[in-house]
Short mmCIF file of C-alpha atoms in Angstrom, two decimals:
data_model
loop_
_atom_site.label_atom_id
_atom_site.label_comp_id
_atom_site.label_asym_id
_atom_site.label_seq_id
_atom_site.Cartn_x
_atom_site.Cartn_y
_atom_site.Cartn_z
CA MET A 1 41.19 59.09 -28.32
CA MET A 2 39.00 57.07 -30.79
CA GLY A 3 39.59 56.21 -34.15
CA GLY A 4 43.47 56.60 -33.80
CA PHE A 5 43.89 60.22 -33.40
CA LYS A 6 47.01 60.96 -31.35
CA ALA A 7 47.78 64.77 -30.90
CA GLY A 8 50.88 66.02 -28.88
CA THR A 9 53.19 66.29 -31.77
CA PRO A 10 54.47 69.79 -31.81
CA LEU A 11 54.50 70.14 -35.72
CA GLY A 12 51.05 68.48 -35.47
CA ASP A 13 50.14 71.17 -32.63
CA THR A 14 51.16 73.99 -35.03
CA THR A 15 49.00 72.83 -37.99
CA LEU A 16 45.92 72.19 -35.92
CA GLY A 17 46.40 75.47 -34.24
CA GLN A 18 46.82 77.45 -37.51
CA LEU A 19 43.49 75.44 -38.59
CA TRP A 20 41.33 76.41 -36.02
CA ASP A 21 42.45 80.00 -36.31
CA CYS A 22 41.12 79.63 -39.90
CA THR A 23 38.07 78.23 -39.00
CA ARG A 24 37.18 81.21 -36.52
CA ARG A 25 38.15 83.70 -39.11
CA ARG A 26 36.12 81.96 -41.91
CA GLY A 27 33.51 79.96 -39.89
CA ASP A 28 32.97 76.07 -39.33
CA MET A 29 32.12 75.18 -43.21
CA PRO A 30 30.22 77.82 -42.65
CA GLY A 31 27.45 77.15 -40.64
CA PHE A 32 27.79 73.20 -40.14
CA ALA A 33 28.59 74.05 -36.62
CA LYS A 34 25.34 75.37 -35.42
CA ALA A 35 23.48 72.57 -37.06
CA ILE A 36 25.40 69.98 -35.36
CA THR A 37 24.88 72.17 -32.20
CA ALA A 38 21.28 71.89 -32.76
CA ILE A 39 21.18 68.12 -33.44
CA LEU A 40 23.29 67.20 -31.05
CA GLY A 41 21.07 68.86 -28.34
CA ALA A 42 18.29 67.03 -29.54
CA MET A 43 19.94 63.87 -29.34
CA ARG A 44 21.39 63.84 -25.95
CA GLY A 45 19.56 62.84 -22.51
CA GLU A 46 17.40 65.89 -21.94
CA ASP A 47 14.21 65.52 -20.22
CA GLU A 48 12.39 66.14 -23.66
CA GLN A 49 14.48 64.29 -25.86
CA GLU A 50 11.66 62.99 -27.98
CA PHE A 51 9.74 66.35 -28.69
CA ASN A 52 13.29 68.41 -29.06
CA MET A 53 14.48 66.09 -31.92
CA THR A 54 10.70 66.23 -33.36
CA ARG A 55 10.95 69.80 -33.06
CA THR A 56 14.39 69.92 -34.82
CA VAL A 57 13.40 67.63 -37.67
CA LEU A 58 9.78 69.84 -38.22
CA SER A 59 11.82 73.00 -38.60
CA ASP A 60 13.40 71.29 -41.90
CA PRO A 61 11.12 70.42 -44.62
CA VAL A 62 13.48 68.29 -46.50
CA LEU A 63 14.35 66.35 -43.25
CA THR A 64 11.24 66.00 -42.29
CA GLN A 65 10.69 64.01 -45.71
CA LYS A 66 13.67 62.21 -45.36
CA VAL A 67 12.76 61.37 -41.71
CA LEU A 68 9.43 60.14 -42.92
CA ARG A 69 10.57 58.07 -45.79
CA LEU A 70 13.16 55.95 -43.41
CA ALA A 71 10.49 55.35 -41.07
CA ASN A 72 8.32 53.71 -43.71
CA SER A 73 11.46 52.03 -45.53
CA GLY A 74 11.23 48.07 -45.93
CA MET A 75 14.19 48.16 -43.41
CA TYR A 76 11.52 49.22 -40.67
CA SER A 77 8.39 47.49 -41.84
CA ALA A 78 8.18 45.25 -38.89
CA PHE A 79 6.61 48.24 -37.17
CA GLY A 80 3.52 47.75 -39.26
CA GLN A 81 1.22 50.66 -40.18
CA HIS A 82 2.77 52.95 -42.16
CA VAL A 83 4.22 56.39 -39.94
CA ASN A 84 2.71 59.82 -40.85
CA THR A 85 4.04 61.98 -38.23
CA VAL A 86 7.73 62.57 -37.20
CA SER A 87 6.58 61.82 -33.57
CA LYS A 88 5.89 58.84 -34.38
CA ALA A 89 9.06 58.43 -36.73
CA VAL A 90 11.22 59.20 -33.57
CA LEU A 91 10.05 56.53 -31.42
CA VAL A 92 10.19 54.06 -34.45
CA LEU A 93 13.66 55.02 -35.30
CA GLY A 94 15.10 56.68 -32.12
CA THR A 95 16.67 60.11 -31.83
CA GLU A 96 20.17 58.64 -32.58
CA ALA A 97 19.41 57.30 -36.33
CA ILE A 98 17.35 60.36 -36.80
CA GLY A 99 20.37 62.11 -35.63
CA HIS A 100 22.52 60.89 -37.77
CA LEU A 101 20.52 61.33 -40.68
CA ALA A 102 20.29 65.18 -39.84
CA LEU A 103 23.97 65.34 -39.29
CA GLY A 104 24.52 63.95 -42.94
CA LEU A 105 21.77 65.95 -44.48
CA LYS A 106 23.29 69.12 -43.16
CA LEU A 107 26.39 67.96 -43.94
CA ILE A 108 25.58 67.79 -47.83
CA GLU A 109 23.54 71.27 -47.63
CA GLU A 110 26.81 73.12 -46.37
CA LEU A 111 29.35 71.93 -48.42
CA ALA A 112 27.05 72.43 -51.21
CA ALA A 113 26.81 76.26 -50.18
CA THR A 114 30.67 76.84 -49.52
CA SER A 115 31.63 76.91 -53.28
CA ASN A 116 29.76 77.30 -56.70
CA ASP A 117 33.06 77.10 -58.81
CA THR A 118 35.58 73.74 -59.66
CA THR A 119 38.06 74.76 -56.68
CA VAL A 120 39.90 71.63 -55.20
CA ALA A 121 37.58 72.01 -52.20
CA HIS A 122 34.81 71.49 -54.07
CA ILE A 123 36.05 68.47 -55.85
CA GLU A 124 36.60 66.93 -52.48
CA MET A 125 33.40 68.14 -51.22
CA GLU A 126 31.91 66.18 -53.81
CA LYS A 127 33.79 63.20 -53.18
CA ALA A 128 32.42 62.86 -49.91
CA VAL A 129 28.96 63.54 -50.86
CA LEU A 130 29.69 60.52 -53.76
CA ALA A 131 31.15 58.36 -50.82
CA GLY A 132 27.62 59.31 -48.73
CA ILE A 133 25.91 57.99 -52.08
CA VAL A 134 27.75 54.64 -52.21
CA ALA A 135 27.29 53.75 -48.48
CA GLN A 136 23.85 54.37 -48.65
CA GLN A 137 23.14 52.08 -51.76
CA ILE A 138 25.67 49.55 -50.41
CA SER A 139 23.41 49.62 -46.83
CA TYR A 140 20.36 49.05 -48.85
CA ALA A 141 21.90 46.04 -50.52
CA ALA A 142 22.90 44.95 -46.65
CA GLU A 143 19.69 45.45 -45.19
CA SER A 144 21.59 47.50 -42.49
CA ARG A 145 20.09 48.97 -39.51
CA HIS A 146 23.25 51.08 -39.56
CA GLY A 147 22.84 52.55 -42.63
CA GLU A 148 22.24 56.34 -41.79
CA GLU A 149 25.47 56.08 -39.42
CA ALA A 150 27.49 54.80 -42.00
CA VAL A 151 26.18 57.04 -44.74
CA VAL A 152 27.40 60.23 -42.42
CA CYS A 153 30.93 58.17 -41.59
CA SER A 154 31.60 57.75 -44.98
CA MET A 155 30.95 61.47 -45.84
CA LEU A 156 33.07 62.36 -43.13
CA HIS A 157 35.69 60.05 -43.77
CA THR A 158 37.72 62.19 -45.86
CA LEU A 159 37.07 65.11 -43.48
CA GLY A 160 41.06 65.82 -43.10
CA ARG A 161 41.13 66.49 -46.72
CA MET A 162 38.13 68.79 -46.85
CA MET A 163 39.39 70.71 -44.04
CA LEU A 164 42.81 71.04 -45.70
CA THR A 165 41.49 72.00 -49.06
CA PHE A 166 38.86 74.42 -47.92
CA TYR A 167 40.79 76.49 -44.75
CA MET A 168 44.46 75.75 -45.76
CA PRO A 169 44.90 75.42 -49.56
CA GLU A 170 48.36 76.63 -49.47
CA ARG A 171 49.22 73.80 -47.51
CA TRP A 172 47.31 71.32 -49.44
CA HIS A 173 49.00 72.17 -52.78
CA GLU A 174 52.53 72.05 -50.94
CA LEU A 175 51.66 68.55 -49.98
CA GLN A 176 50.48 67.61 -53.39
CA ARG A 177 54.04 68.93 -54.71
CA MET A 178 55.88 67.18 -52.13
CA ALA A 179 53.95 64.23 -53.03
CA ASP A 180 54.54 64.25 -56.57
CA GLN A 181 58.42 64.89 -55.89
CA GLY A 182 58.83 62.29 -53.93
CA GLY A 183 56.66 59.85 -55.83
CA THR A 184 54.09 59.00 -53.20
CA THR A 185 50.50 60.17 -52.31
CA VAL A 186 49.27 63.11 -49.93
CA GLU A 187 48.22 60.40 -47.11
CA ASP A 188 51.94 59.00 -47.05
CA THR A 189 53.13 63.02 -47.40
CA ALA A 190 51.03 64.42 -44.60
CA PRO A 191 52.92 63.48 -41.30
CA VAL A 192 55.90 64.95 -42.57
CA LEU A 193 54.64 68.53 -43.75
CA LEU A 194 51.67 68.61 -41.43
CA GLY A 195 53.15 66.44 -37.98
CA LEU A 196 49.62 64.24 -38.07
CA SER A 197 47.90 62.36 -40.92
CA LEU A 198 44.59 63.38 -42.87
CA GLU A 199 42.96 61.06 -41.03
CA GLU A 200 43.87 62.77 -37.51
CA VAL A 201 43.27 65.95 -38.87
CA GLY A 202 39.49 64.63 -39.74
CA HIS A 203 39.37 63.09 -36.24
CA ALA A 204 40.78 66.20 -34.93
CA ALA A 205 38.25 68.38 -36.75
CA ALA A 206 34.95 65.97 -35.67
CA LEU A 207 36.17 66.23 -32.01
CA HIS A 208 36.30 70.05 -32.36
CA TRP A 209 32.93 70.09 -33.45
CA GLY A 210 31.58 67.69 -30.45
CA LEU A 211 30.52 65.01 -32.83
CA PRO A 212 29.23 61.55 -31.33
CA ALA A 213 31.96 59.36 -30.27
CA THR A 214 30.53 56.84 -32.28
CA LEU A 215 30.40 58.46 -35.78
CA ILE A 216 34.02 59.42 -34.93
CA ASP A 217 35.20 55.78 -34.33
CA GLY A 218 33.20 55.25 -37.93
CA MET A 219 35.11 57.49 -39.62
CA ARG A 220 38.67 55.36 -39.12
CA LYS A 221 40.47 53.76 -41.69
CA MET A 222 39.49 49.85 -41.53
CA GLU A 223 41.25 47.12 -43.80
CA PRO A 224 39.42 44.13 -44.46
CA PRO A 225 39.91 41.51 -41.64
CA GLU A 226 40.84 37.67 -42.16
CA ALA A 227 38.26 35.46 -43.67
CA GLY A 228 35.74 33.94 -41.22
CA ALA A 229 37.07 36.93 -38.26
CA GLU A 230 34.18 38.50 -36.50
CA VAL A 231 32.89 41.74 -37.41
CA SER A 232 31.22 44.06 -34.91
CA ALA A 233 28.60 46.87 -35.61
CA ALA A 234 31.32 49.40 -35.36
CA ASP A 235 33.84 47.51 -37.67
CA TRP A 236 31.06 47.10 -39.75
CA ILE A 237 30.49 51.03 -40.19
CA ALA A 238 33.71 51.36 -40.05
CA GLY A 239 34.71 48.99 -43.17
CA LEU A 240 31.88 50.74 -45.15
CA SER A 241 32.99 53.97 -44.70
CA THR A 242 36.55 52.97 -45.69
CA MET A 243 35.24 51.52 -49.01
CA SER A 244 32.71 53.83 -49.59
CA ALA A 245 35.49 56.91 -49.67
CA LEU A 246 37.85 54.81 -51.99
CA CYS A 247 35.32 53.79 -54.06
CA ALA A 248 34.25 57.67 -54.55
CA GLU A 249 37.97 58.40 -55.06
CA SER A 250 38.18 55.62 -57.93
CA LEU A 251 34.71 56.60 -59.31
CA TRP A 252 35.40 60.61 -59.46
CA HIS A 253 37.16 60.26 -63.18
CA ASP A 254 34.67 57.61 -64.58
CA ASP A 255 37.18 56.11 -66.32
CA GLU A 256 38.22 52.16 -66.77
CA ALA A 257 41.38 52.27 -64.53
CA GLY A 258 38.79 53.63 -61.37
CA ALA A 259 36.26 50.73 -62.42
CA ALA A 260 39.04 47.90 -62.24
CA ARG A 261 39.83 49.65 -58.53
CA VAL A 262 36.22 49.56 -57.60
CA ARG A 263 35.80 45.79 -58.53
CA ALA A 264 38.90 45.09 -56.52
CA LEU A 265 37.45 46.64 -53.51
CA THR A 266 34.18 44.81 -53.96
CA GLU A 267 36.41 41.55 -53.76
CA SER A 268 37.76 42.75 -50.77
CA TYR A 269 35.18 44.33 -48.68
CA SER A 270 32.65 41.75 -49.88
CA GLY A 271 32.94 39.05 -46.97
CA MET A 272 33.26 41.78 -44.17
CA LEU A 273 30.11 43.67 -45.40
CA GLY A 274 28.28 40.69 -45.61
CA VAL A 275 27.32 41.55 -49.70
CA GLU A 276 28.39 39.51 -52.61
CA PRO A 277 31.13 41.34 -54.85
CA ALA A 278 28.15 41.20 -57.61
CA ASN A 279 25.72 42.62 -55.35
CA LEU A 280 28.05 45.36 -54.42
CA LEU A 281 29.18 46.52 -57.70
CA HIS A 282 25.31 46.52 -58.65
CA ALA A 283 24.81 48.91 -55.29
CA ILE A 284 27.57 51.08 -56.55
CA GLU A 285 26.02 51.17 -60.13
CA GLN A 286 22.78 52.64 -58.71
CA ALA A 287 25.04 55.07 -56.73
CA LYS A 288 26.50 56.34 -59.98
CA VAL A 289 22.82 56.70 -61.09
CA VAL A 290 22.10 58.73 -57.91
CA ALA A 291 25.48 60.71 -57.73
CA ALA A 292 24.22 61.82 -61.70
CA ASN A 293 21.63 63.95 -60.41
CA ASP A 294 23.23 65.20 -57.02
CA LEU A 295 26.77 65.97 -58.30
CA THR A 296 27.81 69.14 -60.19
CA ILE A 297 31.30 69.03 -61.39
CA ALA A 298 32.16 65.37 -61.38
CA PRO A 299 32.55 63.77 -64.74
CA LEU A 300 29.96 61.46 -63.33
CA SER A 301 27.35 64.27 -63.44
CA ARG A 302 25.44 64.58 -66.69
CA PRO A 303 25.26 67.56 -69.13
CA ALA A 304 22.96 70.42 -67.89
CA GLU A 305 20.00 69.43 -70.32
CA ARG A 306 19.75 65.74 -69.02
CA ARG A 307 20.84 67.00 -65.46
CA ALA A 308 17.75 68.88 -65.43
CA LYS A 309 15.47 66.57 -67.11
CA ALA A 310 16.75 63.88 -64.32
CA LEU A 311 16.17 66.28 -61.59
CA ALA A 312 12.54 67.12 -62.75
CA LYS A 313 11.81 63.49 -62.63
CA THR A 314 13.70 62.89 -59.45
CA ARG A 315 11.03 65.63 -57.83
CA GLN A 316 8.31 63.70 -59.62
CA ARG A 317 8.97 60.48 -58.23
CA ALA A 318 9.31 62.05 -54.62
CA ALA A 319 5.66 63.26 -55.11
CA GLY A 320 5.19 59.87 -56.38
CA ASN A 321 5.25 58.26 -52.86
CA LYS A 322 2.60 60.33 -51.79
CA ILE A 323 0.34 59.12 -54.68
CA LEU A 324 1.43 55.38 -53.65
CA LEU A 325 0.38 56.36 -50.14
CA SER A 326 -2.84 57.98 -51.06
CA GLY A 327 -3.86 55.08 -53.34
CA LEU A 328 -3.44 52.82 -50.55
CA ALA A 329 -5.33 54.57 -48.20
CA ASP A 330 -8.28 54.58 -50.83
CA MET A 331 -7.67 50.89 -51.17
CA ARG A 332 -8.26 50.47 -47.35
CA ASP A 333 -11.22 52.34 -47.60
CA VAL A 334 -12.85 49.96 -50.15
CA LEU A 335 -11.56 46.97 -48.90
CA ASP A 336 -14.78 45.35 -47.59
CA THR A 337 -16.96 46.39 -50.44
CA ALA A 338 -14.53 46.57 -53.36
CA SER A 339 -14.42 43.34 -55.89
CA PRO A 340 -11.02 42.24 -56.49
CA GLY A 341 -10.97 43.49 -59.96
CA GLN A 342 -12.13 47.04 -58.58
CA MET A 343 -9.10 46.77 -56.12
CA VAL A 344 -6.68 45.51 -59.21
CA GLN A 345 -7.74 48.45 -61.14
CA ILE A 346 -7.09 51.15 -57.97
CA ALA A 347 -3.85 49.55 -57.82
CA LEU A 348 -2.86 49.68 -61.17
CA GLU A 349 -4.03 53.37 -61.31
CA THR A 350 -2.22 54.30 -58.70
CA VAL A 351 1.42 52.79 -59.47
CA TYR A 352 0.98 53.80 -63.36
CA LYS A 353 0.85 57.47 -61.94
CA GLY A 354 2.89 57.01 -58.51
CA LEU A 355 6.11 55.53 -60.40
CA ASP A 356 5.75 57.60 -63.46
CA PHE A 357 5.52 54.42 -65.79
CA SER A 358 5.16 54.71 -69.43
CA ARG A 359 2.67 52.05 -69.43
CA ALA A 360 1.06 49.39 -66.85
CA VAL A 361 -0.97 46.70 -67.70
CA ALA A 362 -2.65 44.03 -65.30
CA PHE A 363 -2.45 40.32 -66.31
CA VAL A 364 -5.16 37.67 -64.71
CA ARG A 365 -4.90 34.46 -64.81
CA ASN A 366 -7.78 31.79 -66.07
CA ARG A 367 -7.42 28.88 -64.58
CA LYS A 368 -10.10 27.02 -66.50
CA GLU A 369 -8.17 27.94 -69.87
CA ASN A 370 -4.65 27.71 -68.30
CA HIS A 371 -2.98 30.97 -69.47
CA TYR A 372 -2.70 34.48 -68.26
CA SER A 373 -4.39 37.43 -70.33
CA ALA A 374 -3.91 41.31 -70.10
CA LYS A 375 -7.14 43.12 -69.03
CA ILE A 376 -6.73 46.56 -68.19
CA SER A 377 -4.07 49.11 -69.12
CA PHE A 378 -2.47 52.62 -68.74
CA GLY A 379 -0.25 54.15 -71.33
CA ASP A 380 0.14 55.52 -75.20
CA GLY A 381 -0.82 52.32 -77.21
CA THR A 382 -1.40 49.86 -74.88
CA ARG A 383 -5.34 49.21 -75.47
CA GLU A 384 -4.20 47.85 -79.13
CA LEU A 385 -1.81 45.85 -77.36
CA LEU A 386 -4.35 44.04 -75.20
CA ALA A 387 -5.10 41.18 -77.23
CA ALA A 388 -1.54 40.40 -77.94
CA MET A 389 -0.65 39.87 -74.37
CA THR A 390 -1.50 36.41 -73.41
CA PHE A 391 0.81 33.24 -72.08
CA ASP A 392 0.38 30.04 -70.96
CA ASP A 393 0.45 29.41 -67.31
CA ALA A 394 2.62 26.34 -67.70
CA TYR A 395 6.34 27.32 -66.33
CA GLU A 396 8.52 28.51 -68.61
CA PRO A 397 11.97 29.80 -67.63
CA ASN A 398 11.44 33.22 -68.06
CA VAL A 399 11.06 36.31 -65.89
CA PHE A 400 7.36 36.33 -65.60
CA HIS A 401 7.03 32.91 -64.31
CA ALA A 402 10.05 33.30 -62.16
CA ALA A 403 8.43 36.43 -60.31
CA LEU A 404 5.04 34.43 -60.39
CA ASN A 405 6.65 31.38 -58.64
CA SER A 406 8.62 33.69 -55.92
CA ASP A 407 5.63 35.93 -55.21
CA ARG A 408 8.31 38.64 -54.94
CA VAL A 409 8.23 42.10 -56.53
CA ILE A 410 10.69 42.00 -59.71
CA PHE A 411 12.87 45.16 -60.92
CA ILE A 412 14.35 44.68 -63.96
CA GLU A 413 17.07 47.64 -64.50
CA ASN A 414 17.93 46.96 -68.11
CA ALA A 415 15.66 45.01 -70.02
CA ARG A 416 17.88 45.23 -73.07
CA ASP A 417 20.90 43.44 -71.50
CA ALA A 418 21.87 40.96 -74.47
CA LYS A 419 22.68 38.64 -71.38
CA PHE A 420 19.04 39.03 -70.36
CA ALA A 421 17.45 38.41 -73.50
CA ALA A 422 16.79 34.53 -73.05
CA LYS A 423 14.60 35.35 -70.13
CA LEU A 424 12.07 37.35 -71.57
CA PRO A 425 9.27 35.59 -73.39
CA LEU A 426 7.93 36.18 -77.10
CA TRP A 427 4.81 37.82 -76.56
CA TRP A 428 6.91 40.63 -74.45
CA LYS A 429 9.24 40.66 -77.12
CA SER A 430 6.42 41.48 -79.67
CA SER A 431 4.35 43.97 -77.51
CA LEU A 432 6.33 45.43 -74.80
CA SER A 433 9.95 45.73 -76.13
CA GLU A 434 9.95 49.55 -76.07
CA ALA A 435 10.82 49.21 -72.27
CA ARG A 436 14.31 49.97 -71.43
CA SER A 437 12.87 49.12 -67.34
CA PHE A 438 10.25 47.18 -65.61
CA VAL A 439 8.51 45.69 -62.56
CA ILE A 440 6.62 42.81 -61.99
CA LEU A 441 4.33 42.73 -59.00
CA PRO A 442 2.58 39.00 -58.64
CA LEU A 443 -0.44 38.65 -56.84
CA SER A 444 -0.83 35.31 -55.15
CA SER A 445 -3.26 33.84 -53.00
CA ASN A 446 -2.70 30.51 -50.54
CA GLY A 447 0.84 30.00 -52.56
CA GLN A 448 -0.92 30.04 -55.99
CA PRO A 449 -0.52 33.09 -58.50
CA ALA A 450 -3.54 35.03 -59.49
CA GLY A 451 -2.20 37.28 -61.89
CA PHE A 452 -0.09 40.35 -61.68
CA LEU A 453 0.47 44.11 -62.31
CA TYR A 454 3.15 45.16 -64.80
CA GLY A 455 4.76 48.62 -65.21
CA ASP A 456 7.62 49.68 -67.08
CA TRP A 457 9.71 52.77 -68.14
CA ASP A 458 10.95 53.41 -71.86
CA ASP A 459 13.63 55.80 -72.92
CA SER A 460 12.18 59.21 -71.91
CA PHE A 461 12.67 58.51 -68.25
CA PRO A 462 16.08 58.76 -67.02
CA PRO A 463 18.01 55.33 -65.54
CA ILE A 464 16.47 54.60 -62.11
CA SER A 465 16.75 52.51 -59.07
CA LEU A 466 13.75 51.61 -56.95
CA SER A 467 13.87 52.68 -53.04
CA ALA A 468 13.37 50.49 -50.05
CA THR A 469 10.29 52.96 -49.62
CA GLU A 470 8.79 51.94 -53.05
CA PHE A 471 9.44 48.52 -52.49
CA ALA A 472 7.89 48.43 -49.31
CA LEU A 473 4.78 50.22 -50.70
CA LEU A 474 4.23 47.93 -53.55
CA ASN A 475 4.55 44.93 -51.31
CA ASP A 476 1.72 46.71 -48.97
CA MET A 477 -0.24 47.09 -52.44
CA ARG A 478 -0.04 43.42 -53.58
CA ALA A 479 -1.11 42.44 -50.14
CA MET A 480 -4.50 44.93 -50.19
CA VAL A 481 -5.48 43.30 -53.21
CA MET A 482 -5.07 39.71 -52.39
CA ARG A 483 -6.93 40.31 -48.77
CA ALA A 484 -9.71 41.10 -51.42
CA VAL A 485 -9.14 38.05 -53.59
CA GLU A 486 -9.31 35.89 -50.65
CA ARG A 487 -12.48 37.82 -48.99
CA ARG A 488 -14.27 36.94 -52.24
CA HIS A 489 -13.15 33.40 -52.07
CA LYS A 490 -14.39 33.17 -48.54
CA VAL A 491 -17.39 34.44 -49.37
CA GLU A 492 -17.75 31.90 -52.35
CA VAL A 493 -17.24 28.97 -49.98
CA VAL A 494 -19.54 30.13 -47.53
CA SER A 495 -22.12 30.51 -49.98
CA ARG A 496 -21.89 26.93 -51.91
#
């Protein structure tokens, strides 16, 4: 069988027999099997496969939103225009990618429903969700098309632990006692007590549920190969799921010892995953921000008041993507008639509302006078600051000139980092320094900067990260503004 599962030892068979008895009595975790049956039925080669998957997705509003968000993300931007229907999303993403996304979502839902207290089972389940969050952020960093599959595999990586703690807690406690007495780990002790490893318990459960072979293969433990070794897609998924599960275990207590283990893991798995250690660490930090909202009992999760505020902001941002899409639709409608200035105003209002900025400002370059100046703004107190927000267009080594020269959307997560201070210009420090995070959207035509949009968040907003979807929407908005600028330029050339 795939993934290293070896059945057949009498003790192992006895353990699995007892486990299946428990699942029959209590139900498969508890309704996960029903969800799996529907999703796998839609994934398999039936006559109307795409229609079945569309119908399955549309039956769940949360899943519908996630599928459309994935189809419109930066990873799939090559498909062009925005995907507004699930039917088109199924064609763009394929039934397999959507099936993996659905399985991951259903697993989270079922695990969240199993327990509301701080039992050992709930802890293991939240660690699995944390592993999935880590894998998701690393997949974004790696720009991998295998991201959703890797997320599911990462959550299922410790399925053996979840099955034991949920269905056979007495055996789990016995396993812990034996490990403590012998000075070993529960993983090392499991074959002695259970007749098979925890990994094999998890794989047996996955086979019992009928999960796809590719997912079961991705659940296996994968050590980093030697430098320069070729890494297959299956090994990459297994490597990421292994690292994510190990990271989740290390991050759980939110202490320095765990942080040190995470740093070591990023060094070990960097080459295999094709992401620099520093970028892996950044992705894991982003995962911790997401986890603070999604987890309920981990030390990473926030106190109730801050958590409630963060969840409210998260819901606000989900609605924000609709605002960005609506603003883009408005810009398309007026593209042939609106002036560049009007397009900039629509874009600035859209990003201000859609990303819930504290302040948003549009800067325009005056080539004759060789400077940039703020022209329009939204947010408390910004109008009074407009006169102060001006600077020369001659290059200086700061983040604004860097953004304008590279013509890329720049997101600064922590503008107050002491190491970053030298990259912030004096005009920003004297006018906008209340910002904790900010975004720069350069506007360039034919390689020449014409201006930029700026938006920031102050301390009233919880720590955030921009999703691949949001980056893609911002880039679409930039392109729309510049089409208006270039159209105006062509008109001026023709009229001369």
